[in-house]
CSV table of C-alpha atoms in Angstrom, one decimal:
chain,number,residue,atom,x,y,z
U,298,MET,CA,71.7,144.4,71.3
U,299,GLN,CA,71.8,148.2,71.3
U,300,ARG,CA,74.4,148.8,74.0
U,301,PHE,CA,77.5,147.2,75.3
U,302,GLY,CA,79.7,147.8,78.4
U,303,THR,CA,82.1,146.0,80.6
U,304,LEU,CA,81.5,144.0,83.8
U,305,SER,CA,84.5,143.9,86.0
U,306,PHE,CA,85.0,141.5,88.8
U,307,GLY,CA,87.8,143.8,90.2
U,308,HIS,CA,90.1,141.0,91.4
U,309,TYR,CA,93.3,142.2,93.0
U,310,GLY,CA,96.2,140.5,94.7
U,311,PRO,CA,99.3,138.5,93.6
U,312,LEU,CA,99.9,138.4,89.9
U,313,GLY,CA,102.9,136.1,90.0
U,314,GLY,CA,106.6,136.9,89.4
U,315,GLY,CA,106.7,139.1,92.5
U,316,ARG,CA,104.1,141.5,91.2
U,317,GLU,CA,101.1,142.6,93.2
U,318,LEU,CA,97.9,144.4,92.1
U,319,SER,CA,96.6,146.3,95.1
U,320,ALA,CA,93.1,147.5,95.9
U,321,ALA,CA,94.2,151.1,95.0
U,322,ASP,CA,95.6,149.8,91.7
U,323,SER,CA,92.3,148.1,91.0
U,324,MET,CA,90.2,151.2,91.6
U,325,LEU,CA,92.5,153.7,89.9
U,326,GLN,CA,92.8,151.5,86.8
U,327,ALA,CA,89.0,151.1,86.7
U,328,ILE,CA,88.7,154.9,86.6
U,329,ASP,CA,91.3,155.2,83.8
U,330,LEU,CA,89.7,152.4,81.8
U,331,ALA,CA,86.2,154.0,82.1
U,332,GLN,CA,87.6,157.3,80.8
U,333,GLY,CA,89.0,155.5,77.8
U,334,MET,CA,85.8,153.7,77.2
U,335,ASP,CA,83.8,156.9,77.4
U,336,GLU,CA,85.9,158.3,74.6
U,337,LEU,CA,85.2,155.2,72.5
U,338,GLY,CA,81.4,155.5,73.0
U,339,VAL,CA,81.1,152.4,75.2
U,340,ASN,CA,77.7,152.5,76.9
U,341,GLY,CA,78.5,151.3,80.4
U,342,ALA,CA,81.1,150.4,83.1
U,343,TYR,CA,79.6,147.9,85.6
U,344,PHE,CA,81.2,146.3,88.7
U,345,ARG,CA,80.7,143.1,90.6
U,346,VAL,CA,80.4,143.6,94.4
U,347,HIS,CA,81.7,140.9,96.8
U,348,HIS,CA,82.4,141.1,100.5
U,349,PHE,CA,85.2,139.4,102.4
U,350,ALA,CA,87.1,139.0,99.1
U,351,ARG,CA,89.8,140.9,97.2
U,352,GLN,CA,87.2,142.6,94.9
U,353,GLN,CA,85.1,145.7,94.9
U,354,ALA,CA,83.0,145.8,98.1
U,355,SER,CA,81.9,149.4,98.4
U,356,PRO,CA,81.3,150.6,94.9
U,357,MET,CA,79.7,154.0,95.4
U,358,PRO,CA,82.9,156.0,95.8
U,359,LEU,CA,84.3,154.4,92.7
U,360,LEU,CA,81.2,155.1,90.6
U,361,ALA,CA,81.1,158.7,91.8
U,362,ALA,CA,84.8,159.1,90.8
U,363,ILE,CA,84.1,157.6,87.3
U,364,ALA,CA,81.0,159.7,86.9
U,365,ALA,CA,82.9,162.9,87.7
U,366,ARG,CA,85.5,162.2,85.1
U,367,THR,CA,83.3,161.0,82.2
U,368,ARG,CA,80.4,162.5,80.1
U,369,HIS,CA,78.4,159.7,78.5
U,370,ILE,CA,79.1,156.3,79.9
U,371,GLU,CA,76.6,154.6,82.3
U,372,VAL,CA,78.1,153.6,85.6
U,373,GLY,CA,76.7,150.8,87.6
U,374,THR,CA,76.9,147.5,89.6
U,375,GLY,CA,76.2,143.9,88.8
U,376,VAL,CA,75.2,143.4,91.6
U,377,VAL,CA,75.1,144.9,95.1
U,378,ASP,CA,74.3,142.2,97.6
U,379,MET,CA,71.2,143.5,99.4
U,380,ARG,CA,71.8,141.1,102.4
U,381,TYR,CA,74.6,143.4,103.5
U,382,GLU,CA,73.0,146.8,102.9
U,383,ASN,CA,71.2,149.3,105.0
U,384,PRO,CA,68.5,150.1,102.5
U,385,LEU,CA,68.1,153.8,103.4
U,386,HIS,CA,71.8,154.5,103.4
U,387,LEU,CA,72.1,152.8,100.0
U,388,ALA,CA,69.2,154.9,98.7
U,389,GLU,CA,71.0,158.1,99.8
U,390,GLU,CA,74.3,157.1,98.2
U,391,ALA,CA,72.6,155.9,95.0
U,392,ALA,CA,70.7,159.2,94.7
U,393,ALA,CA,74.0,161.2,95.2
U,394,VAL,CA,75.8,159.2,92.5
U,395,ASP,CA,72.9,159.5,90.1
U,396,LEU,CA,72.8,163.3,90.6
U,397,ILE,CA,76.6,163.6,90.2
U,398,SER,CA,76.5,161.6,87.0
U,399,GLY,CA,73.6,163.5,85.5
U,400,GLY,CA,71.3,160.4,85.6
U,401,ARG,CA,73.9,157.8,84.4
U,402,LEU,CA,73.6,155.3,87.3
U,403,ALA,CA,72.4,151.8,86.5
U,404,LEU,CA,72.2,150.2,90.0
U,405,GLY,CA,72.0,146.4,89.8
U,406,VAL,CA,71.0,144.7,93.1
U,407,SER,CA,70.0,141.2,94.2
U,408,ARG,CA,70.4,138.6,96.8
U,409,GLY,CA,74.1,138.5,95.8
U,410,SER,CA,76.5,135.9,94.7
U,411,PRO,CA,77.8,132.8,96.6
U,412,GLU,CA,79.9,134.0,99.5
U,413,THR,CA,83.5,133.2,100.5
U,414,VAL,CA,82.4,133.2,104.2
U,415,VAL,CA,79.5,131.7,106.1
U,416,ARG,CA,76.5,134.0,106.4
U,417,GLY,CA,78.8,137.1,106.2
U,418,TYR,CA,75.8,139.5,106.3
U,419,GLU,CA,75.3,138.5,109.9
U,420,ALA,CA,78.7,140.1,110.7
U,421,PHE,CA,77.3,143.3,109.3
U,422,GLY,CA,74.4,143.1,111.8
U,423,TYR,CA,71.7,141.6,109.6
U,424,THR,CA,70.4,138.5,111.5
U,425,GLY,CA,67.2,136.6,111.9
U,426,SER,CA,67.1,135.1,108.4
U,427,GLU,CA,65.0,132.0,108.0
U,428,ASP,CA,66.5,131.2,104.6
U,429,PRO,CA,69.9,129.4,104.5
U,430,ARG,CA,71.1,131.9,101.9
U,431,GLY,CA,69.5,135.0,103.4
U,432,ALA,CA,67.1,135.6,100.5
U,433,ASP,CA,64.4,136.8,102.8
U,434,ILE,CA,66.7,139.5,104.2
U,435,ALA,CA,67.7,140.6,100.7
U,436,ARG,CA,64.0,141.0,99.6
U,437,ALA,CA,63.0,142.9,102.7
U,438,HIS,CA,65.9,145.3,102.3
U,439,PHE,CA,65.1,145.7,98.6
U,440,ASP,CA,61.5,146.6,99.4
U,441,ARG,CA,62.6,149.3,101.9
U,442,PHE,CA,65.2,150.6,99.4
U,443,LEU,CA,62.7,150.9,96.6
U,444,GLU,CA,60.3,152.9,98.8
U,445,ALA,CA,63.1,155.3,99.6
U,446,VAL,CA,64.2,155.6,96.0
U,447,GLU,CA,60.6,156.3,95.0
U,448,GLY,CA,60.5,159.3,97.4
U,449,LYS,CA,58.0,157.8,99.9
U,450,GLY,CA,57.9,159.2,103.4
U,451,ILE,CA,60.1,157.3,105.8
U,452,ALA,CA,60.3,159.2,109.1
U,453,GLU,CA,58.0,161.6,110.9
U,454,ALA,CA,59.0,165.3,110.9
U,455,ASP,CA,59.9,166.8,114.3
U,456,ALA,CA,57.7,169.9,114.6
U,457,SER,CA,59.9,171.2,117.4
U,458,SER,CA,63.1,170.9,115.5
U,459,PRO,CA,64.7,174.2,114.5
U,460,PHE,CA,66.1,172.5,111.4
U,461,GLY,CA,62.9,171.2,109.9
U,462,GLY,CA,61.7,174.4,108.2
U,463,GLY,CA,58.2,173.9,109.5
U,464,ALA,CA,57.8,170.5,107.7
U,465,SER,CA,55.2,168.0,108.9
U,466,GLY,CA,54.3,164.4,108.1
U,467,LEU,CA,56.5,161.7,106.8
U,468,GLN,CA,59.7,162.9,105.2
U,469,ARG,CA,61.6,161.3,102.4
U,470,ILE,CA,65.4,160.6,102.4
U,471,GLU,CA,67.7,163.2,100.9
U,472,PRO,CA,69.2,163.6,98.4
U,473,TYR,CA,66.4,162.5,96.1
U,474,SER,CA,66.9,161.8,92.4
U,475,PRO,CA,63.6,161.7,90.5
U,476,GLY,CA,64.7,159.4,87.6
U,477,LEU,CA,66.6,156.9,89.6
U,478,ARG,CA,63.7,154.5,90.0
U,479,SER,CA,63.8,153.7,86.3
U,480,ARG,CA,67.4,152.8,86.5
U,481,ILE,CA,67.2,150.1,89.2
U,482,TRP,CA,68.0,146.6,88.0
U,483,TRP,CA,67.5,143.2,89.7
U,484,GLY,CA,70.1,140.5,89.1
U,485,ALA,CA,68.1,137.3,88.4
U,486,GLY,CA,69.6,133.8,88.5
U,487,ASN,CA,66.5,131.9,87.5
U,488,SER,CA,63.1,132.3,85.8
U,489,ASP,CA,61.2,132.7,89.1
U,490,SER,CA,63.4,135.6,90.1
U,491,ALA,CA,63.1,137.2,86.7
U,492,GLU,CA,59.3,137.0,86.8
U,493,TRP,CA,59.4,138.6,90.3
U,494,ALA,CA,61.5,141.5,88.9
U,495,GLY,CA,59.1,142.0,86.1
U,496,ARG,CA,56.1,142.2,88.5
U,497,ARG,CA,58.1,144.7,90.6
U,498,GLY,CA,58.8,146.9,87.6
U,499,VAL,CA,62.6,147.0,87.7
U,500,ASN,CA,65.0,146.2,84.9
U,501,LEU,CA,66.6,142.8,84.5
U,502,MET,CA,70.3,141.8,84.8
U,503,SER,CA,70.4,138.2,83.8
U,504,SER,CA,73.2,136.4,85.8
U,505,THR,CA,76.5,135.1,84.5
U,506,LEU,CA,75.2,131.7,85.6
U,507,LEU,CA,71.6,130.4,86.0
U,508,THR,CA,70.6,128.3,88.9
U,509,GLU,CA,68.5,126.0,86.8
U,510,ASP,CA,69.2,123.3,84.3
U,511,ARG,CA,66.4,122.2,81.9
U,512,GLY,CA,68.6,120.6,79.3
U,513,LEU,CA,68.7,123.7,77.1
U,514,PRO,CA,71.8,125.6,75.9
U,515,PHE,CA,72.7,128.5,78.2
U,516,ASP,CA,71.7,131.2,75.7
U,517,GLU,CA,68.3,129.7,75.0
U,518,LEU,CA,67.6,129.2,78.8
U,519,GLN,CA,68.6,132.9,79.3
U,520,ALA,CA,66.5,134.1,76.4
U,521,GLN,CA,63.5,132.3,77.9
U,522,GLN,CA,64.2,134.0,81.3
U,523,ILE,CA,64.2,137.4,79.6
U,524,GLN,CA,60.9,136.6,77.8
U,525,THR,CA,59.4,135.5,81.2
U,526,PHE,CA,60.5,138.8,82.7
U,527,ARG,CA,59.0,140.9,79.9
U,528,ALA,CA,55.7,139.0,80.1
U,529,ALA,CA,55.5,139.6,83.8
U,530,TRP,CA,56.2,143.3,83.3
U,531,ARG,CA,53.4,143.7,80.8
U,532,GLU,CA,50.9,141.7,82.9
U,533,ALA,CA,51.7,143.9,85.9
U,534,GLY,CA,50.7,147.0,83.8
U,535,HIS,CA,54.0,148.8,84.0
U,536,PRO,CA,54.4,151.5,81.4
U,537,GLY,CA,57.2,151.6,78.8
U,538,GLU,CA,59.8,149.0,78.0
U,539,PRO,CA,62.1,147.6,80.6
U,540,ARG,CA,65.8,147.2,80.0
U,541,THR,CA,67.6,143.8,80.0
U,542,SER,CA,71.2,142.8,80.0
U,543,VAL,CA,73.3,139.6,79.7
U,544,SER,CA,77.0,139.2,80.3
U,545,ARG,CA,79.5,137.2,78.2
U,546,SER,CA,83.2,136.5,78.1
U,547,ILE,CA,84.1,137.6,74.6
U,548,PHE,CA,87.7,138.1,73.4
U,549,PRO,CA,88.4,139.4,69.8
U,550,ILE,CA,91.7,138.0,68.7
U,551,THR,CA,93.5,140.6,66.5
U,552,THR,CA,97.1,140.4,67.6
U,553,ALA,CA,99.7,137.7,68.5
U,554,GLU,CA,99.3,138.8,72.2
U,555,ASP,CA,95.6,138.1,72.1
U,556,GLU,CA,96.3,134.7,70.6
U,557,LEU,CA,98.7,134.0,73.4
U,558,TYR,CA,96.2,134.8,76.1
U,559,PHE,CA,92.9,133.6,74.6
U,560,GLY,CA,93.7,131.4,71.6
U,561,GLY,CA,92.0,128.0,72.2
U,562,ARG,CA,89.8,129.4,74.9
U,563,GLN,CA,86.6,128.6,73.0
U,564,ASP,CA,84.5,126.3,75.1
U,565,GLY,CA,81.0,125.1,75.5
U,566,ASP,CA,78.3,125.6,78.2
U,567,GLY,CA,78.9,124.0,81.6
U,568,VAL,CA,76.7,122.5,84.2
U,569,GLY,CA,77.7,122.1,87.8
U,570,TYR,CA,76.7,123.0,91.4
U,571,ILE,CA,77.1,126.5,92.9
U,572,ASP,CA,75.9,127.4,96.4
U,573,GLY,CA,74.3,124.0,96.6
U,574,MET,CA,72.2,124.5,93.4
U,575,ARG,CA,72.5,122.9,90.0
U,576,SER,CA,73.6,125.7,87.7
U,577,THR,CA,74.2,126.4,84.0
U,578,PHE,CA,77.2,128.4,82.9
U,579,GLY,CA,77.7,130.2,79.5
U,580,LYS,CA,80.5,129.6,77.1
U,581,THR,CA,83.5,131.7,76.4
U,582,TYR,CA,83.8,133.3,72.9
U,583,ALA,CA,87.3,133.8,71.6
U,584,GLY,CA,88.3,134.2,67.9
U,585,THR,CA,88.7,136.5,65.0
U,586,PRO,CA,86.2,139.4,64.7
U,587,ASP,CA,84.4,137.9,61.7
U,588,LYS,CA,84.1,134.5,63.5
U,589,LEU,CA,82.8,136.3,66.7
U,590,VAL,CA,80.1,138.1,64.7
U,591,GLU,CA,78.9,134.9,63.2
U,592,GLN,CA,78.7,133.2,66.6
U,593,LEU,CA,77.2,136.0,68.5
U,594,LEU,CA,74.4,136.6,66.0
U,595,ARG,CA,73.4,133.0,66.8
U,596,ASP,CA,73.3,133.7,70.6
U,597,ALA,CA,69.6,133.8,71.5
U,598,ALA,CA,70.1,135.8,74.7
U,599,ILE,CA,72.3,138.4,73.1
U,600,ARG,CA,69.6,138.9,70.4
U,601,GLU,CA,66.9,139.2,73.1
U,602,ALA,CA,68.7,141.6,75.4
U,603,ASP,CA,69.3,145.3,74.8
U,604,THR,CA,72.6,145.5,76.7
U,605,LEU,CA,75.6,143.2,76.5
U,606,MET,CA,78.2,143.3,79.3
U,607,LEU,CA,81.7,142.0,78.5
U,608,THR,CA,83.4,140.4,81.4
U,609,ILE,CA,87.0,141.7,81.4
U,610,PRO,CA,90.1,140.4,83.1
U,611,SER,CA,91.2,142.6,86.0
U,612,GLN,CA,94.9,141.7,85.9
U,613,LEU,CA,96.0,142.6,82.4
U,614,GLY,CA,96.0,146.4,82.8
U,615,VAL,CA,94.3,149.4,81.3
U,616,GLU,CA,96.1,149.4,78.0
U,617,PHE,CA,95.4,145.8,77.1
U,618,ASN,CA,91.7,146.0,78.2
U,619,LEU,CA,91.1,149.2,76.3
U,620,ARG,CA,92.6,147.7,73.1
U,621,MET,CA,90.5,144.6,73.4
U,622,ILE,CA,87.3,146.7,74.0
U,623,ALA,CA,88.2,149.0,71.1
U,624,ALA,CA,88.6,145.9,68.8
U,625,PHE,CA,85.1,144.7,69.9
U,626,ALA,CA,83.7,148.2,69.3
U,627,GLU,CA,85.2,148.6,65.9
U,628,HIS,CA,85.0,145.1,64.4
U,629,VAL,CA,82.2,143.2,66.2
U,630,ALA,CA,79.6,145.4,68.0
U,631,PRO,CA,78.3,147.3,64.9
U,632,SER,CA,77.2,144.1,63.3
U,633,LEU,CA,75.2,143.3,66.5
U,634,GLY,CA,73.2,146.6,66.4
U,635,TRP,CA,75.4,148.7,68.7
U,636,GLU,CA,74.6,152.4,69.2
U,637,PRO,CA,77.6,154.3,70.7
U,638,ALA,CA,76.8,156.4,73.8
U,639,ASN,CA,78.6,159.4,72.5
U,640,ARG,CA,76.7,159.6,69.2
């Protein structure tokens, strides 16, 4: 592990006791928290994307706002659901955010998470899927999106247009960000998807749950997925080294308040059914910093990946989350190999 950041699910709604966290609160707090993390040297702020739910659904305005108010931190998603996206519009927005940020966008995309509605992407106008989960739509959209990000010609220039500047041939989308292609990630929930991502030459975000169960601990299963991805990358002949990330629920307990919230939260891996598929879930880590270091050094996937994303609670506010992240940065991350973004 060289880098760590946060993965926010961005939940908002009733908090109990008559309190309410609104969508505006969620986004404004995310900006404030990212600014604080940027000062600490945290490497990334990433956001889950869910439609028809009280979570982030249109992340680009939020990422642009964070990028404009920070200097070092990577901004990104984990992940954008490609079933819902116009691929060319997404490519334009992603290029704009990447340019605003100075090349700090890490855009994670995939088929998306299990939905709260039935085939919600069809309400967005994307129909005709022959797959019960819309994976064929997601892959087709991703192919078109990647072509646009790579700067390939998309539409024929109109020679008679007074606005074309004499251009001819197929024209790429604008704006165009030359380095963005190397910062596209695919969110993989199983080894087949990870292998596919390696062949395509995009980075790997290993999912918070894996839709496979081979009788192995979650971290070992995830480490094998990363190894499969890297092998496919090399076999396809892609240059350089791809990036890989895993996410974990990790809570350093350094105060009585931490103990109140997370004491006794240590649990084991879980196996169950999500979206009709047998799935494996990772454990929660909660304890004193020295205990966490000992446990995390034994986590095979954390050792294998270059980036660790901490899943953070949305409802506890900026001050609490920043203190928790600072405790991880000071007492835990250096022992795992962390390199601060502002160094």
